[in-house]
Amino acid sequence: MNRYDEALYKVVDTLLAVKECVVVDDKIRHQLVYLLRNKFHEIAVQTTNGANHAGRTSASYFDLERTFRLMGIEAADLNAVKQAYPPGRVVRCSEPQTREEDFHKGPHILLSSTSKQEMASRSHIPDYFPAFPGTHTYKTTMMEQCPNKDYVSVRIRQAENQQNLQKALNGFFLGANPSTSLFSKAKEDTRFNLLEIDTSKNPSYLSALKPVNQVFETDIYETKEEITHAALNCPFLMEPKLKSSRESNDWGFGEDVEMLQPLKNVELESDSEDEVEVERTEVKDGQTETGAMEGQDGQAEDSIQEINWLQPD
Amino acid sequence: MVGSNFGIIYHNSGSGGSGQVNQSSHAGGAGGDRERTVPASHLSDFMSQLEDYTPLIPDAVAAHYLNMGGFQADDKRIVRLISIAAQKYMSDIIDDALQHSKARTHMQTTNIPGGSKAKDRKFTLTMEDLQPALADYGINVRKMDYSQ
């Protein structure tokens, strides 16, 4: 209830008190105040209408006089009222107090928006609304996983993983395999036990010589009785030349340099265990010597021998 | 304009505080002056007396409700004049309701033997008293059935 309505209620109560009337039902008070308010409104509307009809923008005394004449209000009656109510009895109207909502306090700090841009976009929201809940209550922020991939952290992570793996394996083996303790007295404490490792049957150097992790197409350790083509030209498989026929001078000049020429047209038999005749030619100062080995067959072959490619090595 | 009579010319005006008496009358305004002579002389004179009189209804309250009706008055005498008119209106209604209440109470006391006859007692106004009082002013007040 505003202060004007409160003043009207006081006026009605004063009038009733003057007439020595008591009102039990508040509806009668409300009705009387409503009638009084309507009376003011009616006088104002009629006076304004009269001024508008007369072509005046603002109402004057003459318009009010016309209104009173139409309502049948005479000066004598008003004078009687003036005489009946001395000026000492006046209803006081409280001073106007500015309400808090009349002040512009500015927008409340919305929990959902903190930036100026967001607050400006919400200018249509009244200030008296309560603060909005935080955005986390109704918004899902999509977050991308950004793993730390710098060199140092990756190395540390890998080292830790390997360490953890090794620890796990150690713990598994300690639990699965028999273990022994180095401390004879503290046998109950199993934290520092070591695995009981038996010596292996194979020598340790064998694993280095025989890399089992690497797989080759040809098994070089396979025992073969026939000699391959590469073996024919291998100087290490030839018979060593024990002694040279020529004498070498003191200075070392004219020393023979054996030059071995590859053989051609060499027949090979895969099943034969006989030695293969190898023909060698030595180039020494323009002279050539041919040496031939006689096999069991006693065949002397020429320098150029045909190789039978159909025979497997 | 304060203290003036708004330039109203009266003929044969004998009341005090009247404006200037001008014997020359305008043809067009003669009839109008007659219409305004009887009530206007009292009203304008009465209004001039309101300079020092404060009615029961405060000026701010009356001006507020007049503004709500579209009426703006810079002269406080006009506002007080309207306040007194509204006060008279309300007083008449209360008087009529009081009369009805007295009549109703008197009928009740006469029916009851040995009824109290306190003269100083106050009369209680009810809707039964207010309804006929407002009916004389053309206002129909009906209490709703579902209201308490």
Short mmCIF file of C-alpha atoms in Angstrom, two decimals:
data_model
loop_
_atom_site.label_atom_id
_atom_site.label_comp_id
_atom_site.label_asym_id
_atom_site.label_seq_id
_atom_site.Cartn_x
_atom_site.Cartn_y
_atom_site.Cartn_z
CA MET A 1 0.00 0.00 0.00
CA ASN A 2 1.47 3.32 -1.01
CA ARG A 3 1.47 6.36 1.18
CA TYR A 4 -1.39 7.97 -0.70
CA ASP A 5 -3.69 5.06 -0.02
CA GLU A 6 -2.63 5.09 3.60
CA ALA A 7 -3.61 8.76 3.77
CA LEU A 8 -7.01 7.99 2.30
CA TYR A 9 -7.59 5.30 4.87
CA LYS A 10 -6.72 7.78 7.57
CA VAL A 11 -9.19 10.27 6.07
CA VAL A 12 -11.97 7.68 6.10
CA ASP A 13 -11.15 6.70 9.67
CA THR A 14 -11.19 10.34 10.67
CA LEU A 15 -14.55 10.91 9.02
CA LEU A 16 -15.98 7.86 10.73
CA ALA A 17 -14.58 9.01 14.03
CA VAL A 18 -16.17 12.39 13.60
CA LYS A 19 -19.49 10.72 12.88
CA GLU A 20 -18.94 8.39 15.84
CA CYS A 21 -19.16 5.33 13.69
CA VAL A 22 -17.35 2.07 14.16
CA VAL A 23 -16.51 -0.22 11.32
CA VAL A 24 -15.96 -3.85 12.15
CA ASP A 25 -15.70 -5.17 8.66
CA ASP A 26 -12.65 -3.88 6.83
CA LYS A 27 -14.43 -4.28 3.56
CA ILE A 28 -16.49 -1.23 4.37
CA ARG A 29 -13.30 0.77 4.82
CA HIS A 30 -11.97 -0.53 1.56
CA GLN A 31 -15.25 0.34 -0.12
CA LEU A 32 -15.24 3.87 1.24
CA VAL A 33 -11.63 4.44 0.18
CA TYR A 34 -12.45 3.08 -3.25
CA LEU A 35 -15.38 5.49 -3.52
CA LEU A 36 -13.21 8.40 -2.46
CA ARG A 37 -10.52 7.50 -4.94
CA ASN A 38 -13.11 7.17 -7.69
CA LYS A 39 -14.53 10.56 -6.85
CA PHE A 40 -11.18 12.18 -7.43
CA HIS A 41 -10.80 10.31 -10.66
CA GLU A 42 -14.26 11.27 -11.84
CA ILE A 43 -13.72 14.96 -11.14
CA ALA A 44 -10.35 14.86 -12.90
CA VAL A 45 -11.73 13.10 -15.97
CA GLN A 46 -14.73 15.38 -16.35
CA THR A 47 -12.65 18.49 -15.88
CA THR A 48 -10.08 17.36 -18.40
CA ASN A 49 -12.77 16.41 -20.89
CA GLY A 50 -14.34 19.82 -20.50
CA ALA A 51 -11.01 21.48 -21.15
CA ASN A 52 -10.41 19.37 -24.22
CA HIS A 53 -13.86 20.18 -25.58
CA ALA A 54 -13.16 23.88 -25.04
CA GLY A 55 -9.94 23.52 -26.94
CA ARG A 56 -7.68 23.97 -23.98
CA THR A 57 -4.78 21.68 -23.39
CA SER A 58 -4.77 22.13 -19.67
CA ALA A 59 -7.81 22.37 -17.44
CA SER A 60 -8.64 25.62 -15.71
CA TYR A 61 -11.00 26.88 -13.05
CA PHE A 62 -13.82 27.26 -15.50
CA ASP A 63 -13.66 23.63 -16.39
CA LEU A 64 -13.81 22.72 -12.74
CA GLU A 65 -16.73 25.04 -12.25
CA ARG A 66 -18.56 23.36 -15.10
CA THR A 67 -17.79 19.96 -13.56
CA PHE A 68 -19.14 21.02 -10.20
CA ARG A 69 -22.24 22.35 -11.86
CA LEU A 70 -22.82 19.08 -13.62
CA MET A 71 -22.24 17.13 -10.41
CA GLY A 72 -24.52 19.43 -8.44
CA ILE A 73 -21.80 20.57 -6.08
CA GLU A 74 -22.53 23.99 -4.73
CA ALA A 75 -20.38 26.43 -2.91
CA ALA A 76 -22.73 26.57 0.05
CA ASP A 77 -22.31 22.90 0.72
CA LEU A 78 -18.58 23.19 0.46
CA ASN A 79 -18.65 26.10 2.82
CA ALA A 80 -20.62 24.04 5.30
CA VAL A 81 -18.01 21.31 5.15
CA LYS A 82 -15.31 23.87 5.66
CA GLN A 83 -17.06 25.14 8.70
CA ALA A 84 -17.61 21.63 10.07
CA TYR A 85 -13.98 20.61 9.80
CA PRO A 86 -11.65 23.15 11.30
CA PRO A 87 -8.19 23.32 9.80
CA GLY A 88 -6.59 21.82 12.90
CA ARG A 89 -7.63 18.31 11.98
CA VAL A 90 -5.39 17.36 9.11
CA VAL A 91 -4.32 13.97 7.97
CA ARG A 92 -0.63 13.89 7.45
CA CYS A 93 0.79 12.13 4.49
CA SER A 94 4.09 10.40 5.09
CA GLU A 95 7.11 11.69 3.29
CA PRO A 96 7.94 9.92 0.07
CA GLN A 97 10.62 7.31 0.56
CA THR A 98 12.50 6.10 -2.39
CA ARG A 99 12.31 2.39 -2.55
CA GLU A 100 15.29 0.33 -3.20
CA GLU A 101 13.98 -0.88 -6.50
CA ASP A 102 13.77 2.69 -7.69
CA PHE A 103 17.51 2.97 -7.49
CA HIS A 104 19.49 1.61 -10.34
CA LYS A 105 21.80 -0.72 -8.65
CA GLY A 106 23.07 -2.17 -11.82
CA PRO A 107 22.94 -5.79 -12.82
CA HIS A 108 23.60 -8.37 -10.23
CA ILE A 109 26.71 -10.34 -10.67
CA LEU A 110 25.58 -13.37 -12.53
CA LEU A 111 27.53 -16.40 -11.71
CA SER A 112 27.24 -17.57 -15.24
CA SER A 113 28.72 -14.53 -16.87
CA THR A 114 31.69 -12.63 -15.72
CA SER A 115 32.96 -10.99 -18.82
CA LYS A 116 31.62 -7.67 -20.00
CA GLN A 117 30.50 -9.15 -23.26
CA GLU A 118 28.39 -11.78 -21.57
CA MET A 119 26.86 -9.32 -19.15
CA ALA A 120 26.01 -6.95 -21.98
CA SER A 121 24.28 -9.71 -23.87
CA ARG A 122 22.04 -10.29 -20.87
CA SER A 123 20.74 -6.71 -20.64
CA HIS A 124 17.21 -7.94 -21.25
CA ILE A 125 17.23 -9.78 -17.93
CA PRO A 126 15.83 -7.63 -15.11
CA ASP A 127 18.06 -6.68 -12.26
CA TYR A 128 15.79 -8.04 -9.57
CA PHE A 129 16.16 -11.57 -10.79
CA PRO A 130 18.31 -13.74 -8.57
CA ALA A 131 21.70 -14.66 -9.67
CA PHE A 132 21.87 -17.38 -12.19
CA PRO A 133 23.43 -20.63 -11.17
CA GLY A 134 26.88 -21.39 -12.33
CA THR A 135 27.38 -22.53 -15.86
CA HIS A 136 28.71 -25.82 -14.65
CA THR A 137 25.16 -26.77 -13.72
CA TYR A 138 23.84 -26.62 -17.24
CA LYS A 139 26.79 -26.47 -19.55
CA THR A 140 29.22 -29.19 -20.54
CA THR A 141 32.61 -27.88 -21.40
CA MET A 142 34.28 -30.00 -24.03
CA MET A 143 37.85 -30.55 -23.05
CA GLU A 144 40.48 -32.00 -25.32
CA GLN A 145 43.08 -34.21 -23.80
CA CYS A 146 46.42 -32.56 -24.23
CA PRO A 147 49.02 -35.08 -23.19
CA ASN A 148 52.42 -33.83 -22.26
CA LYS A 149 54.64 -34.94 -25.06
CA ASP A 150 57.82 -33.06 -24.48
CA TYR A 151 61.03 -35.05 -24.64
CA VAL A 152 61.90 -35.03 -20.97
CA SER A 153 58.47 -36.12 -19.75
CA VAL A 154 58.22 -38.84 -22.38
CA ARG A 155 61.62 -40.24 -21.42
CA ILE A 156 60.77 -40.16 -17.77
CA ARG A 157 57.46 -41.86 -18.42
CA GLN A 158 59.09 -44.60 -20.47
CA ALA A 159 61.76 -45.14 -17.87
CA GLU A 160 59.16 -45.37 -15.16
CA ASN A 161 57.14 -47.82 -17.19
CA GLN A 162 60.14 -50.04 -17.72
CA GLN A 163 61.01 -49.83 -14.09
CA ASN A 164 57.50 -50.74 -13.06
CA LEU A 165 57.48 -53.58 -15.52
CA GLN A 166 60.73 -54.93 -14.16
CA LYS A 167 59.51 -54.64 -10.60
CA ALA A 168 56.34 -56.45 -11.48
CA LEU A 169 58.23 -59.24 -13.16
CA ASN A 170 60.59 -59.52 -10.24
CA GLY A 171 57.72 -59.71 -7.86
CA PHE A 172 56.02 -62.34 -9.95
CA PHE A 173 59.09 -64.49 -10.21
CA LEU A 174 59.80 -64.15 -6.53
CA GLY A 175 56.33 -65.35 -5.81
CA ALA A 176 56.29 -68.13 -8.36
CA ASN A 177 59.82 -69.47 -8.17
CA PRO A 178 61.76 -70.53 -5.10
CA SER A 179 63.74 -67.78 -3.51
CA THR A 180 66.43 -67.64 -0.94
CA SER A 181 67.63 -65.05 1.50
CA LEU A 182 71.19 -63.83 1.83
CA PHE A 183 70.69 -63.16 5.51
CA SER A 184 70.82 -66.33 7.51
CA LYS A 185 69.31 -64.83 10.62
CA ALA A 186 66.44 -62.83 9.23
CA LYS A 187 64.70 -65.61 7.43
CA GLU A 188 61.24 -64.37 8.31
CA ASP A 189 61.77 -61.18 6.40
CA THR A 190 61.14 -62.07 2.79
CA ARG A 191 61.44 -58.64 1.36
CA PHE A 192 65.04 -59.04 0.29
CA ASN A 193 64.95 -62.58 -1.03
CA LEU A 194 66.66 -63.47 -4.23
CA LEU A 195 65.71 -65.96 -6.84
CA GLU A 196 67.43 -69.28 -6.79
CA ILE A 197 68.97 -69.48 -10.22
CA ASP A 198 70.48 -72.81 -11.33
CA THR A 199 73.45 -72.90 -13.64
CA SER A 200 72.54 -73.53 -17.22
CA LYS A 201 73.71 -76.59 -19.06
CA ASN A 202 74.86 -74.72 -22.11
CA PRO A 203 77.92 -72.54 -21.77
CA SER A 204 77.21 -68.85 -21.70
CA TYR A 205 79.38 -68.03 -24.68
CA LEU A 206 77.30 -70.31 -26.84
CA SER A 207 74.40 -67.96 -26.86
CA ALA A 208 76.68 -65.23 -28.10
CA LEU A 209 77.97 -67.40 -30.88
CA LYS A 210 74.62 -68.70 -31.83
CA PRO A 211 72.29 -65.79 -32.05
CA VAL A 212 68.94 -67.50 -31.91
CA ASN A 213 67.05 -64.27 -32.11
CA GLN A 214 68.15 -63.70 -35.65
CA VAL A 215 66.76 -65.84 -38.38
CA PHE A 216 68.69 -66.48 -41.57
CA GLU A 217 67.53 -68.02 -44.71
CA THR A 218 70.48 -70.37 -44.85
CA ASP A 219 71.71 -72.24 -41.88
CA ILE A 220 75.39 -71.60 -41.87
CA TYR A 221 76.00 -74.21 -39.19
CA GLU A 222 74.45 -76.92 -41.17
CA THR A 223 77.02 -79.53 -41.97
CA LYS A 224 77.39 -79.96 -45.70
CA GLU A 225 79.57 -82.45 -47.42
CA GLU A 226 79.53 -80.93 -50.85
CA ILE A 227 81.38 -77.79 -51.59
CA THR A 228 79.43 -74.89 -52.99
CA HIS A 229 80.40 -72.61 -55.79
CA ALA A 230 81.56 -70.02 -53.38
CA ALA A 231 83.69 -72.61 -51.70
CA LEU A 232 85.50 -73.32 -54.94
CA ASN A 233 86.86 -69.84 -55.08
CA CYS A 234 87.54 -69.54 -51.44
CA PRO A 235 91.27 -69.35 -51.01
CA PHE A 236 91.05 -70.63 -47.46
CA LEU A 237 89.73 -73.93 -48.64
CA MET A 238 92.49 -74.48 -51.12
CA GLU A 239 95.55 -76.36 -50.34
CA PRO A 240 98.28 -74.12 -49.16
CA LYS A 241 101.26 -73.56 -51.28
CA LEU A 242 104.02 -74.89 -49.18
CA LYS A 243 107.05 -73.64 -50.93
CA SER A 244 107.91 -71.38 -53.77
CA SER A 245 110.18 -72.74 -56.63
CA ARG A 246 111.90 -69.50 -57.28
CA GLU A 247 114.35 -67.84 -55.00
CA SER A 248 113.62 -64.37 -53.93
CA ASN A 249 116.29 -61.77 -53.89
CA ASP A 250 117.25 -59.80 -50.90
CA TRP A 251 115.40 -56.80 -51.95
CA GLY A 252 112.20 -58.67 -52.45
CA PHE A 253 111.96 -57.76 -56.10
CA GLY A 254 110.70 -60.21 -58.55
CA GLU A 255 108.84 -62.07 -55.99
CA ASP A 256 106.13 -64.15 -57.40
CA VAL A 257 102.62 -63.11 -56.92
CA GLU A 258 100.31 -65.92 -57.37
CA MET A 259 97.29 -65.04 -59.26
CA LEU A 260 94.55 -67.47 -59.17
CA GLN A 261 92.12 -67.43 -61.96
CA PRO A 262 88.62 -68.70 -61.46
CA LEU A 263 87.91 -72.06 -62.90
CA LYS A 264 85.32 -72.64 -65.49
CA ASN A 265 83.26 -75.61 -66.60
CA VAL A 266 83.73 -77.49 -63.43
CA GLU A 267 81.57 -80.54 -63.01
CA LEU A 268 80.26 -81.20 -59.62
CA GLU A 269 78.67 -84.28 -58.22
CA SER A 270 76.53 -83.72 -55.15
CA ASP A 271 76.74 -87.25 -53.77
CA SER A 272 80.35 -87.85 -54.43
CA GLU A 273 82.71 -87.55 -51.56
CA ASP A 274 85.74 -87.38 -53.77
CA GLU A 275 87.87 -84.38 -53.95
CA VAL A 276 87.11 -82.15 -56.77
CA GLU A 277 89.81 -81.51 -59.24
CA VAL A 278 90.72 -77.90 -59.07
CA GLU A 279 92.71 -76.41 -61.85
CA ARG A 280 94.76 -73.51 -60.94
CA THR A 281 96.77 -71.27 -63.11
CA GLU A 282 99.60 -69.27 -61.75
CA VAL A 283 100.71 -66.18 -63.53
CA LYS A 284 104.37 -65.57 -62.86
CA ASP A 285 106.39 -63.42 -65.15
CA GLY A 286 104.48 -64.49 -68.17
CA GLN A 287 104.67 -68.12 -67.35
CA THR A 288 101.70 -70.07 -66.39
CA GLU A 289 101.67 -73.27 -64.53
CA THR A 290 98.77 -75.47 -64.28
CA GLY A 291 98.34 -77.85 -61.53
CA ALA A 292 95.77 -80.52 -61.48
CA MET A 293 94.67 -82.82 -58.84
CA GLU A 294 93.85 -86.31 -59.74
CA GLY A 295 90.82 -87.68 -58.20
CA GLN A 296 89.89 -91.24 -57.77
CA ASP A 297 88.58 -91.30 -61.27
CA GLY A 298 91.97 -90.26 -62.58
CA GLN A 299 90.51 -87.72 -64.92
CA ALA A 300 92.52 -84.78 -65.97
CA GLU A 301 90.34 -81.89 -66.83
CA ASP A 302 90.99 -78.91 -68.96
CA SER A 303 91.42 -75.40 -67.69
CA ILE A 304 88.03 -74.41 -68.87
CA GLN A 305 85.46 -76.72 -67.45
CA GLU A 306 81.77 -76.50 -67.78
CA ILE A 307 79.70 -76.15 -64.76
CA ASN A 308 76.66 -78.26 -64.60
CA TRP A 309 74.06 -75.85 -63.33
CA LEU A 310 71.48 -78.50 -63.05
CA GLN A 311 73.21 -80.12 -60.11
CA PRO A 312 72.25 -78.57 -56.82
CA ASP A 313 74.91 -77.32 -54.57
CA MET B 1 -3.04 34.58 -10.54
CA VAL B 2 -2.96 33.86 -6.84
CA GLY B 3 -5.59 35.91 -5.11
CA SER B 4 -7.27 36.92 -8.34
CA ASN B 5 -10.71 35.95 -9.36
CA PHE B 6 -9.63 34.62 -12.70
CA GLY B 7 -11.03 37.76 -14.31
CA ILE B 8 -14.61 36.85 -13.58
CA ILE B 9 -16.96 39.82 -13.89
CA TYR B 10 -19.95 39.84 -11.63
CA HIS B 11 -23.02 41.91 -11.81
CA ASN B 12 -24.58 43.23 -8.59
CA SER B 13 -22.19 41.21 -6.57
CA GLY B 14 -22.66 42.07 -2.88
CA SER B 15 -20.42 39.46 -1.23
CA GLY B 16 -17.06 40.45 0.11
CA GLY B 17 -13.94 39.64 -1.64
CA SER B 18 -15.56 39.83 -5.01
CA GLY B 19 -13.84 41.04 -8.03
CA GLN B 20 -14.29 44.24 -9.89
CA VAL B 21 -17.80 45.26 -10.80
CA ASN B 22 -18.16 46.19 -14.37
CA GLN B 23 -21.49 47.58 -15.45
CA SER B 24 -20.80 47.10 -19.09
CA SER B 25 -21.85 43.68 -20.04
CA HIS B 26 -21.18 41.83 -23.18
CA ALA B 27 -24.04 40.57 -25.23
CA GLY B 28 -22.67 37.19 -25.60
CA GLY B 29 -21.62 36.88 -22.06
CA ALA B 30 -24.77 38.19 -20.43
CA GLY B 31 -26.52 34.91 -20.43
CA GLY B 32 -23.41 33.17 -19.45
CA ASP B 33 -22.89 35.51 -16.56
CA ARG B 34 -26.34 34.81 -15.29
CA GLU B 35 -25.67 31.14 -15.33
CA ARG B 36 -22.49 31.58 -13.51
CA THR B 37 -23.64 34.32 -11.17
CA VAL B 38 -25.29 32.29 -8.49
CA PRO B 39 -22.98 29.35 -8.16
CA ALA B 40 -19.83 30.90 -9.46
CA SER B 41 -19.79 33.83 -7.19
CA HIS B 42 -19.89 31.57 -4.25
CA LEU B 43 -17.49 29.11 -5.68
CA SER B 44 -14.86 31.54 -6.76
CA ASP B 45 -15.23 33.51 -3.58
CA PHE B 46 -15.12 30.33 -1.61
CA MET B 47 -12.03 29.29 -3.45
CA SER B 48 -10.29 32.48 -2.62
CA GLN B 49 -10.85 31.64 1.05
CA LEU B 50 -9.01 28.40 0.71
CA GLU B 51 -5.66 30.13 0.61
CA ASP B 52 -5.24 29.69 4.35
CA TYR B 53 -7.42 26.65 4.86
CA THR B 54 -6.11 23.10 4.77
CA PRO B 55 -8.75 20.47 4.20
CA LEU B 56 -8.80 17.05 5.76
CA ILE B 57 -7.33 15.47 2.68
CA PRO B 58 -3.73 16.54 2.13
CA ASP B 59 -2.93 18.45 -1.03
CA ALA B 60 -0.32 15.93 -2.11
CA VAL B 61 -2.78 13.05 -1.93
CA ALA B 62 -5.47 14.91 -3.80
CA ALA B 63 -2.99 16.09 -6.44
CA HIS B 64 -1.71 12.54 -6.87
CA TYR B 65 -5.11 11.07 -7.59
CA LEU B 66 -6.04 14.01 -9.80
CA ASN B 67 -2.87 13.44 -11.80
CA MET B 68 -3.81 9.83 -12.19
CA GLY B 69 -7.05 11.02 -13.75
CA GLY B 70 -5.28 13.35 -16.12
CA PHE B 71 -5.83 16.58 -14.29
CA GLN B 72 -2.92 18.83 -13.47
CA ALA B 73 -3.53 21.86 -11.30
CA ASP B 74 -0.81 24.30 -10.42
CA ASP B 75 -3.07 26.32 -8.14
CA LYS B 76 -3.37 24.69 -4.76
CA ARG B 77 -6.74 26.34 -4.19
CA ILE B 78 -8.24 24.32 -6.98
CA VAL B 79 -6.80 21.19 -5.44
CA ARG B 80 -8.24 22.10 -2.07
CA LEU B 81 -11.55 22.88 -3.63
CA ILE B 82 -11.67 19.42 -5.10
CA SER B 83 -10.51 17.92 -1.81
CA ILE B 84 -13.36 19.57 0.01
CA ALA B 85 -15.80 18.36 -2.64
CA ALA B 86 -14.58 14.79 -2.20
CA GLN B 87 -14.69 15.14 1.54
CA LYS B 88 -18.27 16.35 1.32
CA TYR B 89 -19.12 13.41 -0.90
CA MET B 90 -17.67 10.95 1.58
CA SER B 91 -19.30 12.70 4.50
CA ASP B 92 -22.71 12.50 2.84
CA ILE B 93 -22.34 8.79 2.25
CA ILE B 94 -21.33 8.17 5.84
CA ASP B 95 -24.20 10.25 7.06
CA ASP B 96 -26.66 8.31 4.97
CA ALA B 97 -25.21 5.03 6.11
CA LEU B 98 -25.34 6.22 9.66
CA GLN B 99 -28.97 7.11 9.25
CA HIS B 100 -29.71 3.65 7.99
CA SER B 101 -27.72 2.18 10.82
CA LYS B 102 -29.61 4.22 13.35
CA ALA B 103 -32.90 3.20 11.86
CA ARG B 104 -31.91 -0.42 11.92
CA THR B 105 -30.65 -0.18 15.43
CA HIS B 106 -33.72 1.63 16.57
CA MET B 107 -35.94 -1.04 15.13
CA GLN B 108 -33.93 -3.68 16.91
CA THR B 109 -34.09 -1.92 20.24
CA THR B 110 -37.83 -1.35 19.97
CA ASN B 111 -38.44 -4.99 19.27
CA ILE B 112 -36.41 -6.08 22.24
CA PRO B 113 -38.08 -5.07 25.48
CA GLY B 114 -35.79 -3.19 27.79
CA GLY B 115 -33.27 -2.41 25.18
CA SER B 116 -30.30 -0.27 25.98
CA LYS B 117 -30.67 3.37 25.19
CA ALA B 118 -27.14 4.58 25.51
CA LYS B 119 -26.83 7.81 23.70
CA ASP B 120 -23.13 7.88 23.67
CA ARG B 121 -22.69 4.56 22.07
CA LYS B 122 -21.18 4.34 18.69
CA PHE B 123 -22.97 2.94 15.74
CA THR B 124 -21.50 0.08 13.87
CA LEU B 125 -21.64 0.42 10.15
CA THR B 126 -22.29 -2.71 8.17
CA MET B 127 -22.80 -3.50 4.55
CA GLU B 128 -26.50 -3.52 5.20
CA ASP B 129 -26.27 0.16 6.01
CA LEU B 130 -23.87 1.05 3.24
CA GLN B 131 -25.78 -0.62 0.44
CA PRO B 132 -28.93 1.50 0.63
CA ALA B 133 -26.86 4.60 1.21
CA LEU B 134 -24.88 4.01 -1.96
CA ALA B 135 -27.98 3.04 -3.86
CA ASP B 136 -29.22 6.60 -3.52
CA TYR B 137 -26.08 7.71 -5.35
CA GLY B 138 -26.61 5.17 -8.08
CA ILE B 139 -23.89 2.84 -6.86
CA ASN B 140 -24.85 -0.78 -6.64
CA VAL B 141 -22.81 -2.67 -4.10
CA ARG B 142 -23.42 -6.35 -3.93
CA LYS B 143 -21.57 -8.68 -1.68
CA MET B 144 -20.39 -11.76 -3.45
CA ASP B 145 -21.69 -15.02 -2.19
CA TYR B 146 -18.33 -16.69 -2.04
CA SER B 147 -16.60 -13.84 -0.23
CA GLN B 148 -16.03 -14.05 3.46
#
